[in-house]
PDB file of C-alpha atoms and ligand atoms in Angstrom:
ATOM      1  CA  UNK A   1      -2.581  31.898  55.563  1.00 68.00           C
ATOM      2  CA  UNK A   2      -2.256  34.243  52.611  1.00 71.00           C
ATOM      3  CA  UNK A   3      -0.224  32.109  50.572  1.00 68.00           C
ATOM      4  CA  UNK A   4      -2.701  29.062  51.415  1.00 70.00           C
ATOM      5  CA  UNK A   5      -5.996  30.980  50.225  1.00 73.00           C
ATOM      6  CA  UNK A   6      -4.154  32.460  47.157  1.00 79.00           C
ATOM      7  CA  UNK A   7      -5.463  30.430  44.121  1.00 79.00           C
ATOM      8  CA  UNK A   8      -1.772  29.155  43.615  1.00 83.00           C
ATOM      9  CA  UNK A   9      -1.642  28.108  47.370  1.00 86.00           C
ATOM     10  CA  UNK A  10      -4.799  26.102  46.930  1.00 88.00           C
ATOM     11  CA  UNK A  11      -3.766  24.673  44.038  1.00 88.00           C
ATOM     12  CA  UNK A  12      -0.616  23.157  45.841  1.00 91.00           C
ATOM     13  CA  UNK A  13      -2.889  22.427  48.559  1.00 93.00           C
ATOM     14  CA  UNK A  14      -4.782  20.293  45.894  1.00 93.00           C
ATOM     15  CA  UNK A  15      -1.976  18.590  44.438  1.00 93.00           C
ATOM     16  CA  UNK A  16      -0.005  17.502  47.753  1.00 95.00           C
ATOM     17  CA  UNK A  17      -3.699  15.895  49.600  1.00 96.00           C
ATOM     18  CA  UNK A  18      -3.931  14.063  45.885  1.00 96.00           C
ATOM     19  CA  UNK A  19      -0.602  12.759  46.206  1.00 95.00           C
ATOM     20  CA  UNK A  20      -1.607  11.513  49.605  1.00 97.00           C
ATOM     21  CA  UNK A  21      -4.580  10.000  48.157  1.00 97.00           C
ATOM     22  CA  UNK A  22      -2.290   8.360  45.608  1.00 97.00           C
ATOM     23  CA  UNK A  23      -0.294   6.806  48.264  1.00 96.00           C
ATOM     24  CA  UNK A  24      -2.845   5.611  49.652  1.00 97.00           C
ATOM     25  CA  UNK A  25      -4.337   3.752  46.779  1.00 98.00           C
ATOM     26  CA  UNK A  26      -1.271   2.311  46.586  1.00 97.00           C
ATOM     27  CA  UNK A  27      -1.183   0.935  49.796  1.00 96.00           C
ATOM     28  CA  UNK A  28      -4.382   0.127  50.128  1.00 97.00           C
ATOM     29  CA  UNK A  29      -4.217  -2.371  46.801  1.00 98.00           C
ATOM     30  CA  UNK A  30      -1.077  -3.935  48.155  1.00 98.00           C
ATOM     31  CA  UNK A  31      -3.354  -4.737  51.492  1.00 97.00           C
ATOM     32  CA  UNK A  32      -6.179  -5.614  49.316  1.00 98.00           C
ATOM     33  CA  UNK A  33      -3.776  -8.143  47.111  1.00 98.00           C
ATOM     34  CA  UNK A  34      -3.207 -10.276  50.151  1.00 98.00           C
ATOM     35  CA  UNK A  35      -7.031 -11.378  49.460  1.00 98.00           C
ATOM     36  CA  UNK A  36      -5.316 -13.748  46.752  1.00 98.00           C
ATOM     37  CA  UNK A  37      -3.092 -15.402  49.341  1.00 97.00           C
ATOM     38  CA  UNK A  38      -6.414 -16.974  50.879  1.00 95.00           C
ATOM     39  CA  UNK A  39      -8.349 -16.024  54.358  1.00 96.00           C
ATOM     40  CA  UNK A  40      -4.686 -16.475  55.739  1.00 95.00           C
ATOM     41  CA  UNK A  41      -3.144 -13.966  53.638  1.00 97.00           C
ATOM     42  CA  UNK A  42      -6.256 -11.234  54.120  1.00 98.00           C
ATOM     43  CA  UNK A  43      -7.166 -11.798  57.821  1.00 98.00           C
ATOM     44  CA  UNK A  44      -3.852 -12.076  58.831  1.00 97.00           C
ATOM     45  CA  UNK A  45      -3.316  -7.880  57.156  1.00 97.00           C
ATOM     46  CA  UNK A  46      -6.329  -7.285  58.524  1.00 97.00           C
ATOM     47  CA  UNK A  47      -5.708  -8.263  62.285  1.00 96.00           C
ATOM     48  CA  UNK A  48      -2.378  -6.363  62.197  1.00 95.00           C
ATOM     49  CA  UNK A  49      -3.671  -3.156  60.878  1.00 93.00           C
ATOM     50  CA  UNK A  50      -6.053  -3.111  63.583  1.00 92.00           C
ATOM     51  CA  UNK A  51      -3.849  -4.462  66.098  1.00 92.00           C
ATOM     52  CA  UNK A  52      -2.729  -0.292  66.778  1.00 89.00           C
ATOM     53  CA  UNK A  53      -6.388   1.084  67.552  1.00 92.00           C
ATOM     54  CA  UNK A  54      -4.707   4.764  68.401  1.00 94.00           C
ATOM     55  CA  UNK A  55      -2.328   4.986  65.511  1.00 93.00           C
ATOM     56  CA  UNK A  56      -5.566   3.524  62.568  1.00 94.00           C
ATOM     57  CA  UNK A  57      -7.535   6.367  63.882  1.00 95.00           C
ATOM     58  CA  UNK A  58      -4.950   9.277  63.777  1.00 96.00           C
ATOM     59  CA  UNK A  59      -4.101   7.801  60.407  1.00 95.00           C
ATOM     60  CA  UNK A  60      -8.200   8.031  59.378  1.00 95.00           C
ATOM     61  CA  UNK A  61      -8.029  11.836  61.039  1.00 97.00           C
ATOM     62  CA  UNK A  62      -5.294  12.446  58.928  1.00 97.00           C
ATOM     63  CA  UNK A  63      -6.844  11.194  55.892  1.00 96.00           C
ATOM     64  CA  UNK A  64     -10.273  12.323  56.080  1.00 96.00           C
ATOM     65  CA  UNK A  65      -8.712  15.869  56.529  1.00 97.00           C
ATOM     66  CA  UNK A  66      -6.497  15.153  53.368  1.00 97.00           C
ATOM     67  CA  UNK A  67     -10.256  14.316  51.805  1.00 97.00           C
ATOM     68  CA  UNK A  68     -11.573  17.367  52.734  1.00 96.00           C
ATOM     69  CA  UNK A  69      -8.988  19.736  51.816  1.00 95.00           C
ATOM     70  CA  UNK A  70      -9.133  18.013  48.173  1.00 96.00           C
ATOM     71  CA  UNK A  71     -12.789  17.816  47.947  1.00 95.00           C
ATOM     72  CA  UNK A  72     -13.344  21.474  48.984  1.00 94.00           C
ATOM     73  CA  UNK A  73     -10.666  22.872  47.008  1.00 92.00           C
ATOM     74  CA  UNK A  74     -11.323  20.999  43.989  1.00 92.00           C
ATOM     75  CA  UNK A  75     -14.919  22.553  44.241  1.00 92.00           C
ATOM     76  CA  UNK A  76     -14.274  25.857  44.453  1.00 90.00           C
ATOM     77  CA  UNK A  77     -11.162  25.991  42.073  1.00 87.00           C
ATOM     78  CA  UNK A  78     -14.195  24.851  39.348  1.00 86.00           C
ATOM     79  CA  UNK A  79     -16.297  27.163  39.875  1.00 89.00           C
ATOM     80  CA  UNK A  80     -13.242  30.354  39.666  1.00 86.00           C
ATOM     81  CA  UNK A  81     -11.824  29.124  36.667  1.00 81.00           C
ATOM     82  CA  UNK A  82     -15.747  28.637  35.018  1.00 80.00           C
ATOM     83  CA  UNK A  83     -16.001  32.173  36.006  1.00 84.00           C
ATOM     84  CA  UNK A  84     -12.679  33.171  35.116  1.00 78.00           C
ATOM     85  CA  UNK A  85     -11.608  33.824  31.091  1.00 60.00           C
ATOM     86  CA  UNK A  86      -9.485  30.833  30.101  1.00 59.00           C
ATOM     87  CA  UNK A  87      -7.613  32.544  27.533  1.00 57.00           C
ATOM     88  CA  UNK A  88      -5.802  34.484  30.019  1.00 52.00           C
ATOM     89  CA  UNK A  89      -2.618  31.974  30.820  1.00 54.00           C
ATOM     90  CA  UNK A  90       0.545  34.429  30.102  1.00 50.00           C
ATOM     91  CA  UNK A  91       3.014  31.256  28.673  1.00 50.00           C
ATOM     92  CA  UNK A  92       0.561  28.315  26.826  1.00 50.00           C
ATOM     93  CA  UNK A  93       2.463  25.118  28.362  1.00 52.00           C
ATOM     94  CA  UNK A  94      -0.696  23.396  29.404  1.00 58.00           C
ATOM     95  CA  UNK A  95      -1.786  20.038  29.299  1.00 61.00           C
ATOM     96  CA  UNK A  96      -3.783  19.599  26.111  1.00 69.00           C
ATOM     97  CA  UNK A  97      -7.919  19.160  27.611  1.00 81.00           C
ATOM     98  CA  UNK A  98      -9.450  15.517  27.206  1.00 88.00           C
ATOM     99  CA  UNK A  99     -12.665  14.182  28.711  1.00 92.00           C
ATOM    100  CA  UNK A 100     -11.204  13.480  31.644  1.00 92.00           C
ATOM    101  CA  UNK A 101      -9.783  16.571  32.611  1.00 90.00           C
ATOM    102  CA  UNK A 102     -12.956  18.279  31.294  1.00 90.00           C
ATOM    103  CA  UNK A 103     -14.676  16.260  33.837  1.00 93.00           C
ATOM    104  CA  UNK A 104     -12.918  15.928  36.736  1.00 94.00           C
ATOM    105  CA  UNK A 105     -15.206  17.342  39.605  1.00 95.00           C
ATOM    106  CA  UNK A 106     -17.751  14.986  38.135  1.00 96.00           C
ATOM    107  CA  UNK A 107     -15.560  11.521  38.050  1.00 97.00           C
ATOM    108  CA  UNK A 108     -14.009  12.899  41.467  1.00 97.00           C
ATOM    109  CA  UNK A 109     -17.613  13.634  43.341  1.00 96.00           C
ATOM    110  CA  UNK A 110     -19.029   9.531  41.604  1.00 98.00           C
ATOM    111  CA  UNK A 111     -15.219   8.410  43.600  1.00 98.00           C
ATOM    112  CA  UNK A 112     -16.449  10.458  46.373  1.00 97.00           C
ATOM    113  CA  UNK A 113     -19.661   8.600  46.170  1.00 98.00           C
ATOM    114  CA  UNK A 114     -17.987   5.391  46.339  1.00 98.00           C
ATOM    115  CA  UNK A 115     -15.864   5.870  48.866  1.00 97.00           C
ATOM    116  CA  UNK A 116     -18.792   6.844  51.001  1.00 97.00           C
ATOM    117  CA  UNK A 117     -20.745   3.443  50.216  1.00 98.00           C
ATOM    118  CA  UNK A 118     -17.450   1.825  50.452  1.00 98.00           C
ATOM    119  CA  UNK A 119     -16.924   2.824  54.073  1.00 97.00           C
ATOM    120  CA  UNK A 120     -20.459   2.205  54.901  1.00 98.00           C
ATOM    121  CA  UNK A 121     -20.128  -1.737  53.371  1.00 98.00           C
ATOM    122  CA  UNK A 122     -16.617  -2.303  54.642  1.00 97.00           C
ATOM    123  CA  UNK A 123     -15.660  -0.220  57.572  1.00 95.00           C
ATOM    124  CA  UNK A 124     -18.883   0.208  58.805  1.00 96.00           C
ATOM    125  CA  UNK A 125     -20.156  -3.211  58.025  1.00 97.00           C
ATOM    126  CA  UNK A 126     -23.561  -1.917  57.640  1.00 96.00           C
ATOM    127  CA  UNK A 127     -24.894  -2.601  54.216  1.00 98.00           C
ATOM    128  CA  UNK A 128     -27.800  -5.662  53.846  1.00 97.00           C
ATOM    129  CA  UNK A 129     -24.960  -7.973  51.841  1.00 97.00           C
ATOM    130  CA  UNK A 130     -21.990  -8.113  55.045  1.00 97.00           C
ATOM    131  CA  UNK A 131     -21.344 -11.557  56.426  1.00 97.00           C
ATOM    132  CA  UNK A 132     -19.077 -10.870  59.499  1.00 94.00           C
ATOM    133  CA  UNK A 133     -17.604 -13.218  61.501  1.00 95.00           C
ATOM    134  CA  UNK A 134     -14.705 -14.953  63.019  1.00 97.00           C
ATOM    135  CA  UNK A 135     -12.051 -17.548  61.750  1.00 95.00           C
ATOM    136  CA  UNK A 136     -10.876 -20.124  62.883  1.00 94.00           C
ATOM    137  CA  UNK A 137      -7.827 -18.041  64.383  1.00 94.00           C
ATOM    138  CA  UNK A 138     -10.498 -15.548  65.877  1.00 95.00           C
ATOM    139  CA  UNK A 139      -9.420 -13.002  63.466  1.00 96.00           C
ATOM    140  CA  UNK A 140     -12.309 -11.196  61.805  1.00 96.00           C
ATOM    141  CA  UNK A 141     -13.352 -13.106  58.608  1.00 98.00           C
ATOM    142  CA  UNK A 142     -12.624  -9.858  55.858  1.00 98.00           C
ATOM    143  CA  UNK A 143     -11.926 -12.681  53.519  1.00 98.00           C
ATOM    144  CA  UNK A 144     -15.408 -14.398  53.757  1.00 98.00           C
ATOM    145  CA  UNK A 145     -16.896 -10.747  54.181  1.00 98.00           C
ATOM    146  CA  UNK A 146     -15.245  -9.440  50.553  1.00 98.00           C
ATOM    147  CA  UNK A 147     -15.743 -12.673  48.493  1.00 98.00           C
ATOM    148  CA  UNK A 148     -19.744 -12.842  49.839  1.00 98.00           C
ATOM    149  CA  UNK A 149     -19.970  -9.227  48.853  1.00 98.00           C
ATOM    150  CA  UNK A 150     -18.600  -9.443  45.479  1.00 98.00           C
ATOM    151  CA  UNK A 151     -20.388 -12.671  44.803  1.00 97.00           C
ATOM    152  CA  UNK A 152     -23.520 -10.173  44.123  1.00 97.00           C
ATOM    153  CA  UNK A 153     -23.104  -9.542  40.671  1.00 98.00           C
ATOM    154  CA  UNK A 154     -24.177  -6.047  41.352  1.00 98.00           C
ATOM    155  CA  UNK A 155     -21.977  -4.978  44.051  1.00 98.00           C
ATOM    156  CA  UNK A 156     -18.560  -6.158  41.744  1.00 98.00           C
ATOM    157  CA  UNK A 157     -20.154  -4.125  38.785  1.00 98.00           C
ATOM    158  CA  UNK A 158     -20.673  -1.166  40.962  1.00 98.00           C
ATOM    159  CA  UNK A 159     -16.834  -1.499  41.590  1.00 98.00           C
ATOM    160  CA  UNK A 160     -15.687  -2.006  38.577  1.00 98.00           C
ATOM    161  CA  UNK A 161     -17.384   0.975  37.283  1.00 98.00           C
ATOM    162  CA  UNK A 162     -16.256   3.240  40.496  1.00 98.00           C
ATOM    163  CA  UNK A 163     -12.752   2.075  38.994  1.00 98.00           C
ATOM    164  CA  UNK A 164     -13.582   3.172  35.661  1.00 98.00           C
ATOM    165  CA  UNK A 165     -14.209   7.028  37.122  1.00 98.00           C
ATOM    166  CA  UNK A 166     -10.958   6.629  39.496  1.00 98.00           C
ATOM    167  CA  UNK A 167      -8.937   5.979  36.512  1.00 98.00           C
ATOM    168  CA  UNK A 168     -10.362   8.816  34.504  1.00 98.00           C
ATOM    169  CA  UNK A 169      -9.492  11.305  37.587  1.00 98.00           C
ATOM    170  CA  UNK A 170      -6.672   9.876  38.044  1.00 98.00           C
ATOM    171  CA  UNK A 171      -5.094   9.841  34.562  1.00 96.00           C
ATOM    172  CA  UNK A 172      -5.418  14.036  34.387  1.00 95.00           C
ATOM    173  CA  UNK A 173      -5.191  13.863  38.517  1.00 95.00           C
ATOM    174  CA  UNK A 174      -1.350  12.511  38.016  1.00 95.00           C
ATOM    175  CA  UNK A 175      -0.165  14.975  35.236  1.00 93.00           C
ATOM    176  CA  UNK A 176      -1.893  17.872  36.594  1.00 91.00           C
ATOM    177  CA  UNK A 177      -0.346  17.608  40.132  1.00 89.00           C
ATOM    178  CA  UNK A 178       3.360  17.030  38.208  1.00 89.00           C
ATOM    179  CA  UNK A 179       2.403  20.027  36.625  1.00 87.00           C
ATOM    180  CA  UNK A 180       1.463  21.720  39.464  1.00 85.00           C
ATOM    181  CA  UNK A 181       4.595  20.918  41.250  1.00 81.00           C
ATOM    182  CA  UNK A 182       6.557  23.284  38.589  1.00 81.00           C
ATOM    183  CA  UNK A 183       8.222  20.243  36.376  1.00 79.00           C
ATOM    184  CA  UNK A 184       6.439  20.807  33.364  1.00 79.00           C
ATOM    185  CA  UNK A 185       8.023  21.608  29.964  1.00 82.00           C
ATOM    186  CA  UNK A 186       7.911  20.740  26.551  1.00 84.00           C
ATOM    187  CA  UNK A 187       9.434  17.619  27.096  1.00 85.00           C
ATOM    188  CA  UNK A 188       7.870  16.549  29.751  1.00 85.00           C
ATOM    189  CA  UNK A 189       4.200  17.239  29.579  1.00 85.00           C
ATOM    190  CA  UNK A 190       3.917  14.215  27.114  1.00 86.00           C
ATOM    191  CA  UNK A 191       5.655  11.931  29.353  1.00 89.00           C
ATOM    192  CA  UNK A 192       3.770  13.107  31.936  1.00 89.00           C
ATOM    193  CA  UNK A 193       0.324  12.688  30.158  1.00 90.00           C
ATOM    194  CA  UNK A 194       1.463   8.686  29.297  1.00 93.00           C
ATOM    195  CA  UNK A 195       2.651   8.290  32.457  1.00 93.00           C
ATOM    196  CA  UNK A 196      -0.479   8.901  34.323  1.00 94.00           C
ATOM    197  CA  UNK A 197      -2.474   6.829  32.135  1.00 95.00           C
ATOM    198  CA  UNK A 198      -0.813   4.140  32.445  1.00 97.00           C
ATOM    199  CA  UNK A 199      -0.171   4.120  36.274  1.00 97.00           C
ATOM    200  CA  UNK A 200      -4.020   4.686  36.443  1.00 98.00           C
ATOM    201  CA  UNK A 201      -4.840   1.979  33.999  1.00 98.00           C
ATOM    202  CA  UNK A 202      -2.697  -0.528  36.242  1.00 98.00           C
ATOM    203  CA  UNK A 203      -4.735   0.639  39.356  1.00 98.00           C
ATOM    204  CA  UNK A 204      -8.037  -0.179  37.596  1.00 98.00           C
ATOM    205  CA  UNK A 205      -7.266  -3.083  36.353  1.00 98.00           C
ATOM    206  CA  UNK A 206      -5.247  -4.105  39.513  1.00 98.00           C
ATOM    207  CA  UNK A 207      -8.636  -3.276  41.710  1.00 98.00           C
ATOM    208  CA  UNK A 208     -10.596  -4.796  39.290  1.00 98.00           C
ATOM    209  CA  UNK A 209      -9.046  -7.775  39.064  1.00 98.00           C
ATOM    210  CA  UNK A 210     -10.009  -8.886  42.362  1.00 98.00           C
ATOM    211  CA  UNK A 211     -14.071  -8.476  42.384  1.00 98.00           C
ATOM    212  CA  UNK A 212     -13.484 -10.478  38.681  1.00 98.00           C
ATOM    213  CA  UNK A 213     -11.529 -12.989  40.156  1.00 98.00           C
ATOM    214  CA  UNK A 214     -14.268 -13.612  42.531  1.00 98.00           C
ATOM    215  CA  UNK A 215     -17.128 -13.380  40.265  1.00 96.00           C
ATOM    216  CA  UNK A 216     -15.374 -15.997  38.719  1.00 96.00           C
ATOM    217  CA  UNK A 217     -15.700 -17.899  41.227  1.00 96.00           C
ATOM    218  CA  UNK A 218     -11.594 -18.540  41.437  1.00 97.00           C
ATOM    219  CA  UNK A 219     -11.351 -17.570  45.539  1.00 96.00           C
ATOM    220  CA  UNK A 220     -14.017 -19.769  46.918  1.00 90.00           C
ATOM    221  CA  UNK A 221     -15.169 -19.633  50.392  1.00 90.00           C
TER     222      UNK A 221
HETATM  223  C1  HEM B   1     -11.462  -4.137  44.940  1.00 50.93           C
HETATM  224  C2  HEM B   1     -11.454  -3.004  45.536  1.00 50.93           C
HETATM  225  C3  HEM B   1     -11.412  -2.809  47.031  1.00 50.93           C
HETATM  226  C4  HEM B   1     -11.504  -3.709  48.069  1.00 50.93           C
HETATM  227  C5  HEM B   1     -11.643  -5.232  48.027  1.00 50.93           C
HETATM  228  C6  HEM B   1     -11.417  -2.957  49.303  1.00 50.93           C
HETATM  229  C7  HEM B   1     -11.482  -3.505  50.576  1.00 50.93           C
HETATM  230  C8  HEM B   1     -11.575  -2.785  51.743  1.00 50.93           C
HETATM  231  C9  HEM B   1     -11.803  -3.335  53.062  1.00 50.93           C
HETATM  232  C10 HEM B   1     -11.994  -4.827  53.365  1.00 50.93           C
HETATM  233  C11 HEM B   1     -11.812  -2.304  53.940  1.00 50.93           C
HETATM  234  C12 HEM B   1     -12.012  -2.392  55.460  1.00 50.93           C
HETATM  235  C13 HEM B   1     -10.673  -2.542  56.111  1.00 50.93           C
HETATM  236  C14 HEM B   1     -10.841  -2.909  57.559  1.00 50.93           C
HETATM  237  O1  HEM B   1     -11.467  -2.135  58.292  1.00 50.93           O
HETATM  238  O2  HEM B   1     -10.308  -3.958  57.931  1.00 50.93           O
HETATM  239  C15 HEM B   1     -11.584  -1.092  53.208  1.00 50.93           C
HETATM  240  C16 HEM B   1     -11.490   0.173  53.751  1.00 50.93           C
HETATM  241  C17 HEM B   1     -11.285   1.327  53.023  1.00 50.93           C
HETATM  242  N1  HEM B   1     -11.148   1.449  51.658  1.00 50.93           N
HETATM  243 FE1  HEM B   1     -11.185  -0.069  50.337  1.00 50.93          FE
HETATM  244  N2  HEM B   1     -11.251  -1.623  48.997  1.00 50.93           N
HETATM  245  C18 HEM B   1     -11.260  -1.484  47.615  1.00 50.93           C
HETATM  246  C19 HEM B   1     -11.121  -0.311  46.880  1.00 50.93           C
HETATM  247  C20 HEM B   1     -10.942   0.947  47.424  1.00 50.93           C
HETATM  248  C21 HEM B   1     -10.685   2.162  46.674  1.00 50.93           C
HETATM  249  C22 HEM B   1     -10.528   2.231  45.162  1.00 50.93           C
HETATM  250  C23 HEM B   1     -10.586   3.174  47.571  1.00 50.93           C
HETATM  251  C24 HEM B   1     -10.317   4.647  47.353  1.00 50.93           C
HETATM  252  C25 HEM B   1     -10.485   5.286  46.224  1.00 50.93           C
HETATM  253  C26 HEM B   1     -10.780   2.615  48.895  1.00 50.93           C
HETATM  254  C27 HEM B   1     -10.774   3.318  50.070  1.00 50.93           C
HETATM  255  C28 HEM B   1     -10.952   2.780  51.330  1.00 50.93           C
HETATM  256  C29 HEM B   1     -10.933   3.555  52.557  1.00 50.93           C
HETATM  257  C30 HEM B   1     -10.734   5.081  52.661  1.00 50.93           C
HETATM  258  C31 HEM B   1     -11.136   2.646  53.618  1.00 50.93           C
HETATM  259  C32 HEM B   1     -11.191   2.949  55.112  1.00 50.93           C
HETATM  260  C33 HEM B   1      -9.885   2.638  55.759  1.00 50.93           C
HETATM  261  C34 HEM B   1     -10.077   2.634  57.247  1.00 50.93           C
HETATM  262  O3  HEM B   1     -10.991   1.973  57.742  1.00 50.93           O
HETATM  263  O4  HEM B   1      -9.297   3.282  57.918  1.00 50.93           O
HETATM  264  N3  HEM B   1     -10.990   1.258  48.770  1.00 50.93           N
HETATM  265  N4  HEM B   1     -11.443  -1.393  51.871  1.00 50.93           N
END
């Protein structure tokens, strides 16, 4: 428990519920990609990820705990190192400071945000724009219920913007938890600081291709 509350313990603590989070982004795009298949290719996810009530909700205990661990960490890891002097690293091999890692408790509390309207619209189904019904399988219409929602001009801009802050957290996020994990030197903290910005430019544009695709009116209902 010692280890755990130290400030390097919360650190790791920080860096393995991110990589979970990563994952999960991950996984969740490749569900959300089957939306281009047609109401076929996203009801059809949809109905088998549900089809396992006990295991989705160990899986959301798990996550939401992953969440907190993150959020709460991230939070108070802030506010010791405003306090603390940040000249006093013994060996200089940091990752050089940018906007986004300047900002990172601010782009990760607007994801936070997000995520909480997110789960509200989606999971929840409780925002004024859901259409919910059935198809003509008697699967629950997520298809119908996405490209209605992003049809509002507003609700895709909304997204795309969210995406704009998760790639911003993301592209220190992915560095800093390599870093974390011990493999940083001089040669690798600059492949390391490429490498996350371009796996979290593909996730942006990846998620945003798919309210643009419908604003475009290219899935139909
Ligand atoms: C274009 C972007 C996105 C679309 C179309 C989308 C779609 C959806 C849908 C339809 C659900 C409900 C799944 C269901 O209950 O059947 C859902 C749940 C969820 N989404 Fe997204 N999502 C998007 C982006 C994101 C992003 C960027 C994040 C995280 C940063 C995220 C996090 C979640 C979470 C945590 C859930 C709850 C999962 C659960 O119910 O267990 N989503 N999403």
């Amino acid at each position: 428990m010692r280890i755990l509350n130290s400030s390097v313990g919360r650190k790791i603590l920080m860096s393995i519920t991110g990589q979970l989070l990563i994952v999960f982004i991950l996984i969740h795009l490749i569900g959300n990609s089957t939306i281009f298949f047609g109401p076929d290719g996203i009801n059809a996810y949809a109905h088998h990820l549900h089809s396992l009530p006990p295991l989705v909700w160990a899986f959301r205990l798990f996550m939401l705990a992953a969440i907190a661990v993150h959020i709460c960490y991230g939070v108070t890891l802030t506010l010791e190192n405003k306090a603390a002097n940040p000249g006093a690293y013994a060996v200089k091999r940091q990752l050089k400071a940018s906007f986004a890692s300047e900002n990172m408790i601010w782009t990760g509390l607007l994801v936070l945000g997000f995520i909480v309207y997110h789960l509200l619209q989606f999971t929840v189904q409780g925002t004024p724009d859901i259409v919910v019904g059935l198809d003509a399988a008697n699967r629950v219409d997520v298809y119908t219920m996405v490209v209605t929602s992003f049809g509002h001009a507003l609700i895709s801009l909304i997204y795309m913007a969210a995406m704009v802050m998760l790639f911003l957290h993301l592209s220190h996020g992915i560095p800093s938890f390599l870093q974390t994990m011990g493999w940083n030197n001089e040669k690798t903290i600059p492949v390391f600081g490429t490498g996350g910005k371009v796996i979290s430019a593909f996730l942006m544009v990846a998620y945003i291709s798919i309210p643009a695709v419908i604003l475009a009116g290219l899935l139909k209902l």
